[in-house]
Amino acid sequence: MAEKPGGYLGRVLRVNLGSEKITIEPLDHSILRKFVGGAGLGARYLYEEVPPSVEWSDPDNRLAFFSGPFGGTRYAGSGMISVVSKGPMTHMAGSSQANGFFGTFLKFSGFDGVIIQGAASDWKYLRIHDGTAELRDARDLLGRDTLETENIIRSRLDRQCSVYGIGPAGENLVRYAAIFGDHGHVAAHNGLGAVMGSKKLKAVAAERGHEKIEVADPERYAAAVKEFARKFHKMQHPLFQYGTADLVGLAKKLGWLPVKNYTTSEFPEFEKFTGESIRRNFKTKSTPCWACRKGHTCSIQIEEGPFAGFEGEEPDYEGVAAMGSLIGQTDPATTIYLCNMVDRLGMDINESGYVIAWLMECYEKGYLKKSDLDGVEMTWGNGGAVMEMLKKIAYRDGCGDLLAEGVKRASEKIGGEAADCAVYTLKGASPRTHDHRANWPELIDTCLSNTGTIEVTGGAPKPEELGLEPVKNPADPVEVSGMNAKLNGKGQFLDSLPLCRFCMQDFKSPIEALNIITGWDMDIAEAIDAGRRVVNQFRVFNFRHGLTKEMEAPSVRYGSTPSDGPAEGRAIMPQWNALRRNYYEQMGWDPETGKPLPETLKKLGLPDLIPGLSS
Ligand code: SF4
C-alpha cells in the first residue's frame, strides 16, 4: 500500500445495520490523490459497492459520509461532510455537502469516512467516538423532528458532538427527505434522508474525540493557516454580513427570483425578503461552523405578530425564495416559520417549495379542487394551508402520500394541464429555488449534472482562474454549455476536499493548502482532473443505473420562455439538442449518447470503468 499522505487517518468505519456488525477498514492510500475525499471517495465506494440491481431503498444501498484531508484542520469551512448514496429522486447518484462540524468531529473520532449498509430491524442511532462506534436504541426518538432529535441525542452524550439525523419525512420515506444537523445545516439533495429512513437509522452522532490530525509540513501549516484566515477574514462580501438571502435583491434584478411557480417574475414585496431587511427586522445571532468566524449563518427570533416568540434558524436564500416568492408568500415572518417547519419535518426546501407552488397554481387554474386536496385551500401565499399540507406530506397523510413522491411524479400522475406546470428535470428532481430561465448556466448545469443539482456553477466559478476567456455571448446557449463543460471539475474537486465554498478566496488557495496538509505537489490542472474524475465516476454509475440522454432535459415549465421580466421572450429549448451535444463533445463524451468515451476515461486514469458502460 502507498504511504499515507498527511491529513488522512487511513481508516473507514463500516456499519452493517442488519447484522449490527461494526468494522474498521484501512483506506486505500493509492486512491487518495485520485479521489481526494468527500464526494470523490463517496463516488468511488458507491460505484464499487452498489450494482444496478440495488434500488435506493434496498438494504444493500450504501450511505457514505466522508470528510477529507481538511477535516480536523484549522482551515475555515473544514467541518464540511459529503453524503453520497443512490438517491430516490433520480434513482441515480446523490451527493450533497453539509457544513457545520461533522467532518471535523468524525476525524477527531478517528475516521475519514463512515459507510452504512443494511437495514436495522428497529430504529437505531449511531454514536461514533474515539476510534469506535456503537448502535443505540432510537425507538423513543421516532416521530421527533430533526431539531428535537439532535438536541435529545446531544443531551445523552457526554462530549461535544455533531449530530445529523432525519425527521418524520425521512421516517416515512418522503422521496425528498433530507439529513439535518448542527442546527440548520443540511445534506439536502436527492432524498438522502429517505435512504437513511429506509435503513431505520434515525441519526449519526460524531463526538469530538482525541485523534490528532498529522499534516505533512507542520511548520508551513501553522503559517499557512494563519495566512488563509487573515485573507479570509479580510474578504468583504454581503453574504457574510447578511447571509445568502442577500441574493434576493440580485435575483430580482436579474430575473432569477422564482415567483409563483415561474408564472411571472414580478414580486413587488422582494425588498422585505433581502438578507439586509431580515437582519434589520428580526433578531439574529451568528452561529458559525468549525474554524470559521464569518458566521454568515444565524439563529433567528420572531418578536412580533402571530409567530412572536418563535426561535429557529435564519433561512438561507433558497429557503426565503421557496417559502416566499415561489409560493406567493409576502410576509417574511411566515416565510421564516415555514422554512423552519420544512427543516424540522426533515425535507429538502427546494422540492418542498416546487411541490407547494405547483399545487397553488393547479388550484388557481382549477386543475385540482379543494376535494382533491383533503379540503385544504391552496391559494397563493396561504401560510396556514401550507403548514397543513407540509404535515400531510411528511406523514404521507391523504393527498400528502402522492405529494411525498415529489413534483415530477405527482404531476405525471395527475396528468393533463397540471403536468405541464410542474418545475423539474426529467431525471426526477426539481432545481434549486431559482428561476433558471434567466440563468442559463445553472439551467444547463442542473439538467446535465450527475447528482440532480448544480455541480459546475455553484460558487460563481471564474473562467480566468483556469485561463479561459469569459463567455462572449451569454444569450447563446450553445456557447454557455461549452463554458460549463470547460469549468467542469472545479466544483467536484472542492466537494472532494470537502471545504465550504464560501471560504474560497480563489481556486489556488485550497490547492496550496491541500499540498501543505498532504505533502503533494498538486497544481490547478491536476485538481481539475481530480474533479473530472469524480464527474465521470458518477456519470458511469448513472448510466449503469438507467441514465439516458433523453433524461437530460428540463420539464415543459422549467424550460419555458419567461413572459415578463429581464429574461422575457428568451427561449432556450429551440437549441437544447445543440447545446447538449456541444456539452457532451467538450466533456469527452459520445455526442450521440452522452456516455464517457473510453479515451476520456483512460486519460483520467479510470480504465476500469470502461466495461461498466457496455454492461
Ligand atoms: S462561510 Fe458560512 S457555511 Fe461556510 S464555514 Fe463559515 S459559517 Fe459555515
Short mmCIF file of N, CA, C and O in Angstrom, two decimals, residues 484-577:
data_model
loop_
_atom_site.label_atom_id
_atom_site.label_comp_id
_atom_site.label_asym_id
_atom_site.label_seq_id
_atom_site.Cartn_x
_atom_site.Cartn_y
_atom_site.Cartn_z
N ASN A 484 -19.68 25.82 -19.48
CA ASN A 484 -19.96 24.89 -18.36
C ASN A 484 -19.03 23.67 -18.44
O ASN A 484 -18.47 23.23 -17.43
N ALA A 485 -18.87 23.14 -19.64
CA ALA A 485 -18.02 21.95 -19.79
C ALA A 485 -16.57 22.28 -19.44
O ALA A 485 -15.89 21.51 -18.77
N LYS A 486 -16.11 23.47 -19.88
CA LYS A 486 -14.71 23.83 -19.61
C LYS A 486 -14.46 24.01 -18.12
O LYS A 486 -13.38 23.73 -17.62
N LEU A 487 -15.48 24.52 -17.40
CA LEU A 487 -15.30 24.76 -15.95
C LEU A 487 -15.54 23.50 -15.13
O LEU A 487 -15.25 23.47 -13.93
N ASN A 488 -16.09 22.48 -15.77
CA ASN A 488 -16.47 21.30 -15.01
C ASN A 488 -15.25 20.61 -14.40
O ASN A 488 -14.22 20.46 -15.06
N GLY A 489 -15.40 20.21 -13.17
CA GLY A 489 -14.29 19.58 -12.43
C GLY A 489 -13.95 20.38 -11.20
O GLY A 489 -13.66 19.82 -10.14
N LYS A 490 -14.04 21.71 -11.32
CA LYS A 490 -13.67 22.56 -10.18
C LYS A 490 -14.60 22.30 -8.99
O LYS A 490 -14.14 22.11 -7.86
N GLY A 491 -15.89 22.26 -9.24
CA GLY A 491 -16.87 22.07 -8.16
C GLY A 491 -16.69 20.73 -7.48
O GLY A 491 -16.68 20.64 -6.24
N GLN A 492 -16.53 19.67 -8.27
CA GLN A 492 -16.39 18.34 -7.65
C GLN A 492 -15.06 18.22 -6.93
O GLN A 492 -14.95 17.46 -5.96
N PHE A 493 -14.04 18.94 -7.38
CA PHE A 493 -12.77 18.93 -6.63
C PHE A 493 -12.99 19.56 -5.25
O PHE A 493 -12.58 19.00 -4.23
N LEU A 494 -13.65 20.73 -5.21
CA LEU A 494 -13.89 21.39 -3.92
C LEU A 494 -14.75 20.52 -3.00
O LEU A 494 -14.52 20.47 -1.79
N ASP A 495 -15.73 19.83 -3.60
CA ASP A 495 -16.58 18.95 -2.79
C ASP A 495 -15.86 17.69 -2.35
O ASP A 495 -16.36 16.93 -1.51
N SER A 496 -14.71 17.45 -2.93
CA SER A 496 -13.91 16.28 -2.53
C SER A 496 -12.90 16.63 -1.45
O SER A 496 -12.31 15.73 -0.85
N LEU A 497 -12.69 17.92 -1.19
CA LEU A 497 -11.73 18.27 -0.11
C LEU A 497 -12.28 17.88 1.26
O LEU A 497 -11.48 17.39 2.07
N PRO A 498 -13.54 17.92 1.59
CA PRO A 498 -14.51 18.92 1.15
C PRO A 498 -14.35 20.16 2.03
O PRO A 498 -14.03 20.06 3.20
N LEU A 499 -14.60 21.30 1.44
CA LEU A 499 -14.37 22.57 2.11
C LEU A 499 -15.49 23.52 1.71
O LEU A 499 -15.90 23.53 0.55
N CYS A 500 -15.96 24.34 2.65
CA CYS A 500 -17.05 25.27 2.37
C CYS A 500 -16.66 26.23 1.24
O CYS A 500 -15.61 26.87 1.30
N ARG A 501 -17.51 26.32 0.23
CA ARG A 501 -17.17 27.15 -0.94
C ARG A 501 -17.14 28.64 -0.62
O ARG A 501 -16.48 29.40 -1.30
N PHE A 502 -17.87 29.04 0.43
CA PHE A 502 -17.86 30.46 0.78
C PHE A 502 -16.50 30.89 1.32
O PHE A 502 -16.20 32.07 1.38
N CYS A 503 -15.71 29.93 1.77
CA CYS A 503 -14.40 30.26 2.35
C CYS A 503 -13.31 30.36 1.30
O CYS A 503 -12.15 30.65 1.62
N MET A 504 -13.64 30.08 0.04
CA MET A 504 -12.62 30.07 -1.01
C MET A 504 -12.29 31.48 -1.48
O MET A 504 -13.15 32.17 -2.00
N GLN A 505 -11.04 31.86 -1.29
CA GLN A 505 -10.65 33.20 -1.76
C GLN A 505 -10.41 33.18 -3.27
O GLN A 505 -10.61 34.14 -3.97
N ASP A 506 -9.93 32.06 -3.75
CA ASP A 506 -9.68 31.84 -5.17
C ASP A 506 -9.52 30.33 -5.32
O ASP A 506 -9.63 29.59 -4.35
N PHE A 507 -9.22 29.86 -6.52
CA PHE A 507 -9.10 28.41 -6.70
C PHE A 507 -7.73 27.89 -6.29
O PHE A 507 -7.56 26.72 -5.96
N LYS A 508 -6.73 28.82 -6.30
CA LYS A 508 -5.36 28.37 -5.99
C LYS A 508 -5.18 28.08 -4.50
O LYS A 508 -4.48 27.15 -4.10
N SER A 509 -5.83 28.89 -3.64
CA SER A 509 -5.53 28.78 -2.20
C SER A 509 -5.89 27.42 -1.60
O SER A 509 -5.09 26.88 -0.83
N PRO A 510 -7.03 26.79 -1.94
CA PRO A 510 -7.26 25.46 -1.34
C PRO A 510 -6.29 24.41 -1.86
O PRO A 510 -5.97 23.45 -1.14
N ILE A 511 -5.80 24.59 -3.09
CA ILE A 511 -4.84 23.60 -3.63
C ILE A 511 -3.51 23.73 -2.89
O ILE A 511 -2.90 22.72 -2.50
N GLU A 512 -3.09 24.98 -2.65
CA GLU A 512 -1.84 25.18 -1.88
C GLU A 512 -1.98 24.60 -0.49
O GLU A 512 -1.08 23.93 0.03
N ALA A 513 -3.15 24.83 0.13
CA ALA A 513 -3.38 24.30 1.48
C ALA A 513 -3.37 22.77 1.46
O ALA A 513 -2.79 22.13 2.35
N LEU A 514 -3.99 22.20 0.43
CA LEU A 514 -4.03 20.73 0.31
C LEU A 514 -2.60 20.17 0.24
O LEU A 514 -2.29 19.16 0.88
N ASN A 515 -1.74 20.84 -0.52
CA ASN A 515 -0.36 20.36 -0.66
C ASN A 515 0.39 20.42 0.67
O ASN A 515 1.18 19.52 1.00
N ILE A 516 0.15 21.47 1.43
CA ILE A 516 0.82 21.60 2.74
C ILE A 516 0.34 20.51 3.69
O ILE A 516 1.12 19.91 4.44
N ILE A 517 -0.95 20.22 3.63
CA ILE A 517 -1.51 19.18 4.53
C ILE A 517 -1.02 17.79 4.12
O ILE A 517 -0.60 16.99 4.96
N THR A 518 -1.09 17.50 2.82
CA THR A 518 -0.83 16.12 2.36
C THR A 518 0.62 15.84 2.02
O THR A 518 1.06 14.68 2.04
N GLY A 519 1.35 16.90 1.63
CA GLY A 519 2.71 16.68 1.13
C GLY A 519 2.74 16.47 -0.38
O GLY A 519 3.77 16.11 -0.95
N TRP A 520 1.62 16.69 -1.06
CA TRP A 520 1.58 16.54 -2.51
C TRP A 520 2.10 17.82 -3.18
O TRP A 520 2.36 18.83 -2.51
N ASP A 521 2.16 17.75 -4.52
CA ASP A 521 2.52 18.95 -5.28
C ASP A 521 1.49 19.15 -6.40
O ASP A 521 1.85 19.34 -7.55
N MET A 522 0.26 19.10 -6.02
CA MET A 522 -0.82 19.22 -7.00
C MET A 522 -0.87 20.64 -7.57
O MET A 522 -0.63 21.61 -6.85
N ASP A 523 -1.15 20.74 -8.87
CA ASP A 523 -1.36 22.07 -9.47
C ASP A 523 -2.82 22.17 -9.94
O ASP A 523 -3.60 21.22 -9.78
N ILE A 524 -3.17 23.31 -10.52
CA ILE A 524 -4.58 23.52 -10.91
C ILE A 524 -5.04 22.45 -11.90
O ILE A 524 -6.14 21.92 -11.79
N ALA A 525 -4.17 22.11 -12.85
CA ALA A 525 -4.59 21.14 -13.87
C ALA A 525 -4.88 19.78 -13.23
O ALA A 525 -5.88 19.12 -13.57
N GLU A 526 -4.05 19.37 -12.28
CA GLU A 526 -4.29 18.08 -11.63
C GLU A 526 -5.56 18.13 -10.77
O GLU A 526 -6.31 17.16 -10.69
N ALA A 527 -5.81 19.29 -10.14
CA ALA A 527 -7.03 19.43 -9.33
C ALA A 527 -8.27 19.32 -10.22
O ALA A 527 -9.25 18.66 -9.86
N ILE A 528 -8.22 19.95 -11.38
CA ILE A 528 -9.36 19.87 -12.30
C ILE A 528 -9.56 18.42 -12.77
O ILE A 528 -10.68 17.91 -12.85
N ASP A 529 -8.44 17.75 -13.05
CA ASP A 529 -8.54 16.34 -13.45
C ASP A 529 -9.17 15.50 -12.34
O ASP A 529 -9.97 14.60 -12.60
N ALA A 530 -8.78 15.80 -11.08
CA ALA A 530 -9.35 15.05 -9.96
C ALA A 530 -10.87 15.27 -9.91
O ALA A 530 -11.64 14.33 -9.72
N GLY A 531 -11.29 16.53 -10.11
CA GLY A 531 -12.72 16.82 -10.12
C GLY A 531 -13.42 16.13 -11.28
O GLY A 531 -14.51 15.57 -11.12
N ARG A 532 -12.79 16.13 -12.43
CA ARG A 532 -13.40 15.49 -13.61
C ARG A 532 -13.48 13.97 -13.45
O ARG A 532 -14.37 13.31 -13.99
N ARG A 533 -12.53 13.45 -12.72
CA ARG A 533 -12.58 12.01 -12.42
C ARG A 533 -13.87 11.69 -11.63
O ARG A 533 -14.54 10.71 -11.89
N VAL A 534 -14.19 12.56 -10.68
CA VAL A 534 -15.40 12.36 -9.87
C VAL A 534 -16.65 12.49 -10.76
O VAL A 534 -17.58 11.69 -10.68
N VAL A 535 -16.64 13.51 -11.63
CA VAL A 535 -17.77 13.71 -12.54
C VAL A 535 -17.99 12.44 -13.37
O VAL A 535 -19.11 11.94 -13.49
N ASN A 536 -16.90 11.91 -13.91
CA ASN A 536 -17.03 10.73 -14.78
C ASN A 536 -17.36 9.47 -13.99
O ASN A 536 -18.06 8.58 -14.49
N GLN A 537 -16.85 9.40 -12.76
CA GLN A 537 -17.19 8.26 -11.90
C GLN A 537 -18.69 8.22 -11.65
O GLN A 537 -19.33 7.19 -11.79
N PHE A 538 -19.26 9.38 -11.27
CA PHE A 538 -20.71 9.45 -11.06
C PHE A 538 -21.47 9.16 -12.36
O PHE A 538 -22.51 8.53 -12.36
N ARG A 539 -20.92 9.66 -13.46
CA ARG A 539 -21.64 9.51 -14.73
C ARG A 539 -21.74 8.04 -15.16
O ARG A 539 -22.79 7.58 -15.59
N VAL A 540 -20.65 7.31 -15.02
CA VAL A 540 -20.70 5.89 -15.38
C VAL A 540 -21.65 5.16 -14.43
O VAL A 540 -22.44 4.31 -14.87
N PHE A 541 -21.61 5.51 -13.17
CA PHE A 541 -22.58 4.93 -12.22
C PHE A 541 -24.00 5.16 -12.73
O PHE A 541 -24.82 4.24 -12.78
N ASN A 542 -24.28 6.41 -13.12
CA ASN A 542 -25.64 6.75 -13.56
C ASN A 542 -26.05 5.97 -14.81
O ASN A 542 -27.19 5.50 -14.90
N PHE A 543 -25.14 5.85 -15.77
CA PHE A 543 -25.51 5.08 -16.98
C PHE A 543 -25.80 3.63 -16.61
O PHE A 543 -26.72 3.01 -17.15
N ARG A 544 -25.04 3.09 -15.70
CA ARG A 544 -25.30 1.70 -15.28
C ARG A 544 -26.65 1.59 -14.56
O ARG A 544 -27.25 0.54 -14.51
N HIS A 545 -27.11 2.71 -13.99
CA HIS A 545 -28.36 2.68 -13.22
C HIS A 545 -29.53 3.29 -13.99
O HIS A 545 -30.53 3.67 -13.40
N GLY A 546 -29.38 3.42 -15.31
CA GLY A 546 -30.56 3.76 -16.12
C GLY A 546 -30.57 5.12 -16.80
O GLY A 546 -31.57 5.49 -17.43
N LEU A 547 -29.50 5.91 -16.68
CA LEU A 547 -29.49 7.23 -17.33
C LEU A 547 -29.59 7.10 -18.85
O LEU A 547 -28.95 6.22 -19.45
N THR A 548 -30.39 7.96 -19.46
CA THR A 548 -30.41 8.08 -20.92
C THR A 548 -30.28 9.56 -21.28
O THR A 548 -30.55 10.43 -20.45
N LYS A 549 -29.88 9.81 -22.51
CA LYS A 549 -29.73 11.19 -22.99
C LYS A 549 -31.05 11.96 -22.83
O LYS A 549 -31.06 13.14 -22.48
N GLU A 550 -32.16 11.29 -23.08
CA GLU A 550 -33.48 11.96 -23.05
C GLU A 550 -33.81 12.52 -21.66
O GLU A 550 -34.61 13.43 -21.52
N MET A 551 -33.21 11.94 -20.62
CA MET A 551 -33.49 12.43 -19.26
C MET A 551 -32.76 13.74 -18.98
O MET A 551 -33.03 14.38 -17.97
N GLU A 552 -31.83 14.11 -19.84
CA GLU A 552 -31.04 15.31 -19.56
C GLU A 552 -31.70 16.52 -20.23
O GLU A 552 -31.19 17.08 -21.21
N ALA A 553 -32.85 16.88 -19.68
CA ALA A 553 -33.63 18.00 -20.23
C ALA A 553 -34.58 18.51 -19.15
O ALA A 553 -34.89 17.80 -18.20
N PRO A 554 -35.04 19.77 -19.31
CA PRO A 554 -35.99 20.31 -18.33
C PRO A 554 -37.42 19.89 -18.65
O PRO A 554 -37.74 19.53 -19.78
N SER A 555 -38.31 19.98 -17.64
CA SER A 555 -39.75 19.75 -17.88
C SER A 555 -40.29 20.91 -18.74
O SER A 555 -39.59 21.91 -18.97
N VAL A 556 -41.53 20.77 -19.16
CA VAL A 556 -42.14 21.80 -20.03
C VAL A 556 -42.04 23.18 -19.37
O VAL A 556 -41.58 24.15 -19.98
N ARG A 557 -42.45 23.29 -18.09
CA ARG A 557 -42.43 24.60 -17.43
C ARG A 557 -40.99 25.04 -17.16
O ARG A 557 -40.65 26.22 -17.33
N TYR A 558 -40.14 24.13 -16.72
CA TYR A 558 -38.76 24.51 -16.38
C TYR A 558 -38.03 25.06 -17.61
O TYR A 558 -37.23 25.99 -17.50
N GLY A 559 -38.34 24.54 -18.77
CA GLY A 559 -37.67 25.00 -19.99
C GLY A 559 -38.50 26.02 -20.76
O GLY A 559 -38.20 26.31 -21.92
N SER A 560 -39.54 26.58 -20.14
CA SER A 560 -40.42 27.51 -20.87
C SER A 560 -39.78 28.88 -21.03
O SER A 560 -38.72 29.16 -20.47
N THR A 561 -40.45 29.74 -21.78
CA THR A 561 -39.94 31.07 -22.05
C THR A 561 -40.61 32.08 -21.12
O THR A 561 -41.84 32.15 -21.09
N PRO A 562 -39.83 32.86 -20.35
CA PRO A 562 -40.46 33.81 -19.42
C PRO A 562 -41.35 34.82 -20.15
O PRO A 562 -41.00 35.30 -21.24
N SER A 563 -42.49 35.11 -19.52
CA SER A 563 -43.44 36.01 -20.18
C SER A 563 -43.26 37.46 -19.73
O SER A 563 -43.92 38.36 -20.24
N ASP A 564 -42.40 37.70 -18.75
CA ASP A 564 -42.12 39.08 -18.35
C ASP A 564 -40.73 39.13 -17.68
O ASP A 564 -40.04 38.11 -17.60
N GLY A 565 -40.35 40.32 -17.25
CA GLY A 565 -39.08 40.45 -16.53
C GLY A 565 -37.87 40.53 -17.44
O GLY A 565 -37.99 40.52 -18.68
N PRO A 566 -36.67 40.57 -16.87
CA PRO A 566 -35.45 40.76 -17.65
C PRO A 566 -35.20 39.68 -18.71
O PRO A 566 -34.53 39.92 -19.69
N ALA A 567 -35.73 38.45 -18.46
CA ALA A 567 -35.49 37.38 -19.44
C ALA A 567 -36.68 37.16 -20.36
O ALA A 567 -36.75 36.14 -21.06
N GLU A 568 -37.60 38.11 -20.38
CA GLU A 568 -38.82 37.96 -21.20
C GLU A 568 -38.48 37.58 -22.65
O GLU A 568 -37.60 38.20 -23.28
N GLY A 569 -39.15 36.55 -23.14
CA GLY A 569 -39.00 36.15 -24.54
C GLY A 569 -37.75 35.33 -24.84
O GLY A 569 -37.56 34.88 -25.97
N ARG A 570 -36.88 35.10 -23.83
CA ARG A 570 -35.64 34.33 -24.11
C ARG A 570 -35.95 32.83 -24.04
O ARG A 570 -36.30 32.31 -22.99
N ALA A 571 -35.80 32.17 -25.17
CA ALA A 571 -36.15 30.74 -25.25
C ALA A 571 -34.90 29.90 -25.38
O ALA A 571 -34.07 30.14 -26.27
N ILE A 572 -34.76 28.90 -24.54
CA ILE A 572 -33.58 28.03 -24.63
C ILE A 572 -33.89 26.73 -25.38
O ILE A 572 -33.01 26.14 -26.01
N MET A 573 -35.15 26.30 -25.36
CA MET A 573 -35.44 24.96 -25.88
C MET A 573 -35.15 24.77 -27.37
O MET A 573 -34.75 23.66 -27.76
N PRO A 574 -35.34 25.79 -28.23
CA PRO A 574 -35.02 25.55 -29.64
C PRO A 574 -33.57 25.08 -29.84
O PRO A 574 -33.26 24.45 -30.86
N GLN A 575 -32.70 25.39 -28.88
CA GLN A 575 -31.30 24.98 -29.06
C GLN A 575 -30.89 23.89 -28.08
O GLN A 575 -29.70 23.66 -27.86
N TRP A 576 -31.85 23.25 -27.45
CA TRP A 576 -31.49 22.28 -26.40
C TRP A 576 -30.62 21.14 -26.95
O TRP A 576 -29.59 20.79 -26.38
N ASN A 577 -31.05 20.54 -28.05
CA ASN A 577 -30.28 19.41 -28.57
C ASN A 577 -28.87 19.83 -28.95
O ASN A 577 -27.89 19.11 -28.69
#
